[in-house]
CSV table of C-alpha atoms in Angstrom, one decimal:
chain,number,residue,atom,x,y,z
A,1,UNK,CA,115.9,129.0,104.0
A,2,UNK,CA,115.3,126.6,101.5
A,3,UNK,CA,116.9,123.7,100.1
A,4,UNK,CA,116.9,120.3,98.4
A,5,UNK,CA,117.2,117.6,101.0
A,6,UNK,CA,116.7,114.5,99.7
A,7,UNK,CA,115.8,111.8,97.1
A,8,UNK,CA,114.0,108.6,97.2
A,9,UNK,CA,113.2,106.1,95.6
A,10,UNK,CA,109.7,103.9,96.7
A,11,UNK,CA,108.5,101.1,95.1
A,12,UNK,CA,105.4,98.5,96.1
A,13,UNK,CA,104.4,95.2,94.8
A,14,UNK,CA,102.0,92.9,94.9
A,15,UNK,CA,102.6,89.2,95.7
A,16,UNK,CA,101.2,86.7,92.8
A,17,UNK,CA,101.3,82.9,92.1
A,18,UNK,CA,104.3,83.6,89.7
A,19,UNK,CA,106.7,85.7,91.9
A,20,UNK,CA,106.0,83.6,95.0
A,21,UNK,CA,109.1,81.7,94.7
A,22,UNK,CA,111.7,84.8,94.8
A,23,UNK,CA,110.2,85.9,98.0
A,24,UNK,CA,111.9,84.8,101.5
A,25,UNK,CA,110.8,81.3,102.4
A,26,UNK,CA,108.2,82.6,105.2
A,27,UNK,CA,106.3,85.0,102.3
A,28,UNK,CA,106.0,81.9,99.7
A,29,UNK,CA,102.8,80.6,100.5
A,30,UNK,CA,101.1,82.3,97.3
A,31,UNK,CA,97.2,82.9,97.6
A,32,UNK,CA,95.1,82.9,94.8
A,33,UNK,CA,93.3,85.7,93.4
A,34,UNK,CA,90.8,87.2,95.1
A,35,UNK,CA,87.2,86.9,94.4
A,36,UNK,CA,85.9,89.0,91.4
A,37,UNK,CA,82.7,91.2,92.8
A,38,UNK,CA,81.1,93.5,90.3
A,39,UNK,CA,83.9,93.4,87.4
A,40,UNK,CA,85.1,96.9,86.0
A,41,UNK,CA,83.9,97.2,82.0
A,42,UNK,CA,86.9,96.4,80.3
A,43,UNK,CA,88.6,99.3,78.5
A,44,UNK,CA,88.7,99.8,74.5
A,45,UNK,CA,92.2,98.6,73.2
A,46,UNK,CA,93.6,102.3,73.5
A,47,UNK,CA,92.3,102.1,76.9
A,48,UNK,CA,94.4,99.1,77.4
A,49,UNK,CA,97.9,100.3,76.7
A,50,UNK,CA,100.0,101.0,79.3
A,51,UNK,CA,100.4,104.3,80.5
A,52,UNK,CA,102.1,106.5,83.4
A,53,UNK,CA,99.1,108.6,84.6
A,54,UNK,CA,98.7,111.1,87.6
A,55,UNK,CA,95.0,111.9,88.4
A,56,UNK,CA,93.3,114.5,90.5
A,57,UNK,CA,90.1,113.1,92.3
A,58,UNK,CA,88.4,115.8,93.4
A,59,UNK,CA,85.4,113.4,93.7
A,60,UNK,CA,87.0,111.5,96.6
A,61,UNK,CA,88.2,114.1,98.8
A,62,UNK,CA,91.2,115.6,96.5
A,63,UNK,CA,93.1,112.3,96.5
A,64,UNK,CA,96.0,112.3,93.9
A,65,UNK,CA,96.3,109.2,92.5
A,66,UNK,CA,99.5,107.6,90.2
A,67,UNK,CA,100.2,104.8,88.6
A,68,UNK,CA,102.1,103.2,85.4
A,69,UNK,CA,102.3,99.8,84.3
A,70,UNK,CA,103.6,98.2,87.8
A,71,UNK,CA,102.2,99.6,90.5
A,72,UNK,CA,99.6,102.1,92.0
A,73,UNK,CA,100.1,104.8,94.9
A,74,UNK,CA,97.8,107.7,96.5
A,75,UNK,CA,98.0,110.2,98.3
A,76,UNK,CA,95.4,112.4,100.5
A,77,UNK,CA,94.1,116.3,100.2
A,78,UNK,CA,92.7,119.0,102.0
A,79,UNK,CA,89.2,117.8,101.4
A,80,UNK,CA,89.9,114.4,103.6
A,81,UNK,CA,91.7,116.2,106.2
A,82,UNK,CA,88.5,118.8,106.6
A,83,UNK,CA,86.6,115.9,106.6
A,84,UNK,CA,88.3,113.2,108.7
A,85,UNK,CA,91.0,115.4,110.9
A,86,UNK,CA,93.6,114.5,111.0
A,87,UNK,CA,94.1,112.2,108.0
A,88,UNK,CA,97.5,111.9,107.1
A,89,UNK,CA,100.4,112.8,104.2
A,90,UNK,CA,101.4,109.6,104.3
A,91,UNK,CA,101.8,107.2,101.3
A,92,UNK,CA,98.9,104.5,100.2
A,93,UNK,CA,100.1,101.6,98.0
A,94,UNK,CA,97.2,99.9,95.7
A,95,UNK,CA,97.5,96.3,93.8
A,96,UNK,CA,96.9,95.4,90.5
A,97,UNK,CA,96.7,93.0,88.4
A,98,UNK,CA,96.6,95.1,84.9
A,99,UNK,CA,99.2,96.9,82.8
A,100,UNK,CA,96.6,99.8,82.0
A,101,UNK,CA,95.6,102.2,84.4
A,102,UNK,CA,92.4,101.1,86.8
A,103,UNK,CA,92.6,103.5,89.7
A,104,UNK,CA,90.7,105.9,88.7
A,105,UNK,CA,87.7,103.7,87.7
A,106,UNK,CA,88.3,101.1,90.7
A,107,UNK,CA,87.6,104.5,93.3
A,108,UNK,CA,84.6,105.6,91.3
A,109,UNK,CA,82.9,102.1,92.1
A,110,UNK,CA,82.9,103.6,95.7
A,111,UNK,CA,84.3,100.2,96.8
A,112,UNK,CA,87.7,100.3,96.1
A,113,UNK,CA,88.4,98.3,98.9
A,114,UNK,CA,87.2,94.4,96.6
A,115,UNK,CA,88.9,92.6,93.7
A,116,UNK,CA,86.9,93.8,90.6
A,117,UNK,CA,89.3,92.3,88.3
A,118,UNK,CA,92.0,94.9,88.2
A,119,UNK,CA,93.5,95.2,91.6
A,120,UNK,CA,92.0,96.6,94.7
A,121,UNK,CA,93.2,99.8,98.0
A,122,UNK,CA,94.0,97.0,100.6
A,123,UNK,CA,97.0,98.8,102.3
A,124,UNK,CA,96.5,100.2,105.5
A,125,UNK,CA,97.7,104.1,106.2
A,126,UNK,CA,95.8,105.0,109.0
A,127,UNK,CA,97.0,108.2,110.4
A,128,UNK,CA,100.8,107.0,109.7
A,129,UNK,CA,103.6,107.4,107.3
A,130,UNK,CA,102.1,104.6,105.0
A,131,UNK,CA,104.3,103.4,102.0
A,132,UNK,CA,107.6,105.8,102.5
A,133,UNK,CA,106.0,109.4,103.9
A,134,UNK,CA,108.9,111.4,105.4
A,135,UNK,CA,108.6,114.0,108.7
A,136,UNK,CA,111.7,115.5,110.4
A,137,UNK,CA,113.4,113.6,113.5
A,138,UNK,CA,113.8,115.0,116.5
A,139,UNK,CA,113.8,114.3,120.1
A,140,UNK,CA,112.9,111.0,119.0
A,141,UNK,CA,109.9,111.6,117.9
A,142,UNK,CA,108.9,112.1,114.2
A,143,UNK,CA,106.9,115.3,113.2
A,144,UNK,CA,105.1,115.2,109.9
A,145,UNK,CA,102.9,117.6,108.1
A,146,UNK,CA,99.5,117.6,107.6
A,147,UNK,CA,97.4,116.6,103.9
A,148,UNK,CA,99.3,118.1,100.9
A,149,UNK,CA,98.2,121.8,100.7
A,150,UNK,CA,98.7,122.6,96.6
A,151,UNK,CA,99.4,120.4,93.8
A,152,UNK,CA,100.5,120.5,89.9
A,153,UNK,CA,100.7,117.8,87.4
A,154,UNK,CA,103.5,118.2,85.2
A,155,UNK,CA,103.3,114.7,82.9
A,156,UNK,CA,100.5,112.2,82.6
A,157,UNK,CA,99.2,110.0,79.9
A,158,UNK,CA,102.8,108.8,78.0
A,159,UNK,CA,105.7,107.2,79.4
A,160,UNK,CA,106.2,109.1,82.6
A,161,UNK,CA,103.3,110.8,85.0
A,162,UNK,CA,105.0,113.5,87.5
A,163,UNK,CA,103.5,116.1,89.8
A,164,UNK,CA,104.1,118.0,92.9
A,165,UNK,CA,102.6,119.3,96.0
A,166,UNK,CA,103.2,121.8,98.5
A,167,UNK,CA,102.9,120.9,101.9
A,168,UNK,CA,102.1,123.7,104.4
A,169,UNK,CA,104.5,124.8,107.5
A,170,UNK,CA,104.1,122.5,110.5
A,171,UNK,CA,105.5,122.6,113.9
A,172,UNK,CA,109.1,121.0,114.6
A,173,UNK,CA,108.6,120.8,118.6
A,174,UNK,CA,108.0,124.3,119.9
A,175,UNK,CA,111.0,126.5,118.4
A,176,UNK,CA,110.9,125.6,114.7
A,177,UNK,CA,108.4,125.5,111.7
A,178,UNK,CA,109.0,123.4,108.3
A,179,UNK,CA,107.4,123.1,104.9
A,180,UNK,CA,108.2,120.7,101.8
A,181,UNK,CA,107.9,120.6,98.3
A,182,UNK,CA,108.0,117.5,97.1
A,183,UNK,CA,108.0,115.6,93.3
A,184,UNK,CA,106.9,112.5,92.7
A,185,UNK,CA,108.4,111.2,89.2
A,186,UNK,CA,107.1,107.3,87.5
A,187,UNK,CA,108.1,106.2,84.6
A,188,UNK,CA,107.0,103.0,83.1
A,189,UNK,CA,108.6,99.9,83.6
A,190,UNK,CA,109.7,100.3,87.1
A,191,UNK,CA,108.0,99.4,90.4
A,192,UNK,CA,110.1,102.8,91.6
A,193,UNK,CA,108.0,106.4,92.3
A,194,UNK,CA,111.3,108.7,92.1
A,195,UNK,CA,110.6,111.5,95.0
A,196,UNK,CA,112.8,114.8,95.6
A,197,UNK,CA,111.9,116.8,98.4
A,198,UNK,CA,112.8,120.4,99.3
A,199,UNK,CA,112.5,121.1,102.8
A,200,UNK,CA,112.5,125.0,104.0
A,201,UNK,CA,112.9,126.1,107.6
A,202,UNK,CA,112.3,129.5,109.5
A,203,UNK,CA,115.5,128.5,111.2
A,204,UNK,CA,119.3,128.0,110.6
A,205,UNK,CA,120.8,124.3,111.0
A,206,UNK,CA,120.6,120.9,110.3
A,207,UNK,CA,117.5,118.7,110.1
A,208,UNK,CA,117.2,114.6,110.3
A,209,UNK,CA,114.1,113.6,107.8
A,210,UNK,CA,112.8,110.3,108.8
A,211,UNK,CA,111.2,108.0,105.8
A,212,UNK,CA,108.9,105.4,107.3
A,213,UNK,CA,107.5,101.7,106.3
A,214,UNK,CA,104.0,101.1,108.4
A,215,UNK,CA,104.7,97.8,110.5
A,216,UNK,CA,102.4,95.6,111.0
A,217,UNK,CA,101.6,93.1,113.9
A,218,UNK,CA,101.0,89.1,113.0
A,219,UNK,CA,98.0,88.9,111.5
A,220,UNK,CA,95.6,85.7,110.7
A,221,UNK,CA,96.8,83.5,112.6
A,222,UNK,CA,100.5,83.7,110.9
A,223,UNK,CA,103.8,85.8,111.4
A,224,UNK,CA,104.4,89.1,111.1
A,225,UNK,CA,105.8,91.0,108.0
A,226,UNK,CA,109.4,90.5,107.2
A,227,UNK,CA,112.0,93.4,107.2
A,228,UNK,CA,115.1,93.5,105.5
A,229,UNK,CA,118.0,96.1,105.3
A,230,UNK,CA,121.1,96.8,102.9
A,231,UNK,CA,122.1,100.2,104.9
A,232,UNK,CA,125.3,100.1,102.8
A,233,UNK,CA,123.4,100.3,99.4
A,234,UNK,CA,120.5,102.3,101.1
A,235,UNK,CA,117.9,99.9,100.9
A,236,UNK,CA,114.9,98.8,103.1
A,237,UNK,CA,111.9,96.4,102.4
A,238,UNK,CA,108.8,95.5,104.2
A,239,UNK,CA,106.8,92.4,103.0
A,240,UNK,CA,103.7,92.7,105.2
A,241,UNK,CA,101.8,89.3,106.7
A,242,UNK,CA,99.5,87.7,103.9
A,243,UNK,CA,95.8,88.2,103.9
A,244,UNK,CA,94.9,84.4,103.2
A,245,UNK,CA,92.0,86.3,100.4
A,246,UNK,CA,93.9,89.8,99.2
A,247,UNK,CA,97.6,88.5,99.6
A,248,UNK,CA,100.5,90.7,100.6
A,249,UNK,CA,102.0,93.6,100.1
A,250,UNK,CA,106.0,94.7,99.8
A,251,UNK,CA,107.1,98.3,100.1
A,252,UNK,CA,110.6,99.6,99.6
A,253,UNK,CA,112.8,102.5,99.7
A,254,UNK,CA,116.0,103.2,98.4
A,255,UNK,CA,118.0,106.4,99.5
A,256,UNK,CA,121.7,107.9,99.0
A,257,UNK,CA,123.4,106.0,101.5
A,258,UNK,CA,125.6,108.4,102.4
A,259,UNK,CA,122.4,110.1,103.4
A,260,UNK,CA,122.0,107.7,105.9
A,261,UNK,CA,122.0,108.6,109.6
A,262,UNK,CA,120.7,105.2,110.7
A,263,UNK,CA,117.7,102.6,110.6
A,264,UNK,CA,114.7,102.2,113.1
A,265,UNK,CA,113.0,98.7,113.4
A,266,UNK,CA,110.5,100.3,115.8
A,267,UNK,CA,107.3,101.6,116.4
A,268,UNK,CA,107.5,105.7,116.0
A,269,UNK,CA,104.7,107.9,116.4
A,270,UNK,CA,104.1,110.4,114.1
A,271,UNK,CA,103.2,113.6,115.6
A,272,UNK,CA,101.9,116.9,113.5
């Protein structure tokens, strides 16, 4: 049995000097820009345009990387989960700085971690759901697949990059078995990656998905992230504590609220 189950909405942003002042009062301590190391060549000026683009790095352990104007996601492959079991299907969250596309050149430094004038990977997935990965809720524990199994890009290079990936059966408890195809839709303009996942099951009856935001403790010497929640318009945001160099990071998620089972402010660990 398969089925559409749900649609979300995810968006990240980096914190700058200019957007420091709409953020709560504890997140408006605005750092500068990091230091630039090694700068990327600059693009030609059709390079520069801004672009929605979806691109397959089979260089760096099958990641699939997006990205339009706003912001810049990733997630992992097969290679990565070979390599470094049991990697993750969560969701990484880049920064930038640019309206054209970088992340493809910023991986191929091999430090994508630093500031090379673009934006820089400085979100932290670890082995957990990252930036809005889903897994299925139950007997309060959250059980996720593994690293996306198959993939196909649908649009990149214009106004919109889209593409989906399969995600192979994984274990709900002992009794039941799950799999997911999911599409991941960006236009330009928005800070939103539109996803629609379709959940099949080798059993009959309901299933709770659960979308998670990675929490983080205080860090450098300051307070911890701020959460906020409008469960009557569907909505939850997670501005993570500053890095006094890199900045911050905010990650939100906007669902159907009549979706909406109910919210978690907790630690959850993912098991697959």
């Amino acid at each position: 049995m398969t089925k559409p189950l749900l649609r979300l909405a995810l968006a990240a942003a980096l914190l700058a000097p200019a957007v420091a002042a709409s953020l709560p009062a504890s997140a408006q301590t605005a750092p500068a820009m990091p230091p630039v190391v090694n700068p990327l060549p600059k693009p030609d000026a059709e390079g520069r345009k801004p672009r929605a683009v979806v691109v397959y790095a089979d260089y760096r352990y099958d990641d699939i990387l997006w990205e339009n104007d706003r912001t810049a996601h990733r997630i992992y492959g097969p290679a990565l989960e070979a390599a470094e079991p049991p990697s993750t299907s969560g969701i990484d969250a880049w920064g930038k700085s640019v309206r054209w596309p970088f992340m493809d050149r910023q991986l191929r430094t091999g430090d994508q971690h630093s500031f090379h004038g673009e934006g820089l990977d400085f979100y932290d997935v670890n082995t957990f759901r990252g930036a809005g990965g889903l897994g299925v809720w139950q007997d309060n524990k959250l059980w996720t697949s593994r690293n996306w199994k198959s993939y196909q890009i649908l649009k990149t290079g214009g106004d919109v990059a889209q593409f989906k990936v399969d995600y192979a059966p994984w274990p709900v408890d002992v009794d039941r078995k799950v799999w997911e195809t999911r599409t991941f839709t960006l236009p330009l303009g928005t800070n939103f990656t539109r996803m629609v996942s379709t959940i099949g099951s080798d059993k009959p009856g309901p299933l709770v998905v659960g979308i998670g935001i990675s929490k983080r403790k205080p860090a450098h010497g300051g307070a911890g992230g701020v959460f906020t929640q409008d469960l009557g318009a569907g909505r939850v945001s997670y501005w993570e504590p500053t890095d006094p160099v890199k900045g911050t990071m905010a990650i939100a998620l906007m669902v159907d609220p009549k979706a909406l089972v109910e919210s978690l402010r907790r630690a959850v660990a993912d098991t697959g």
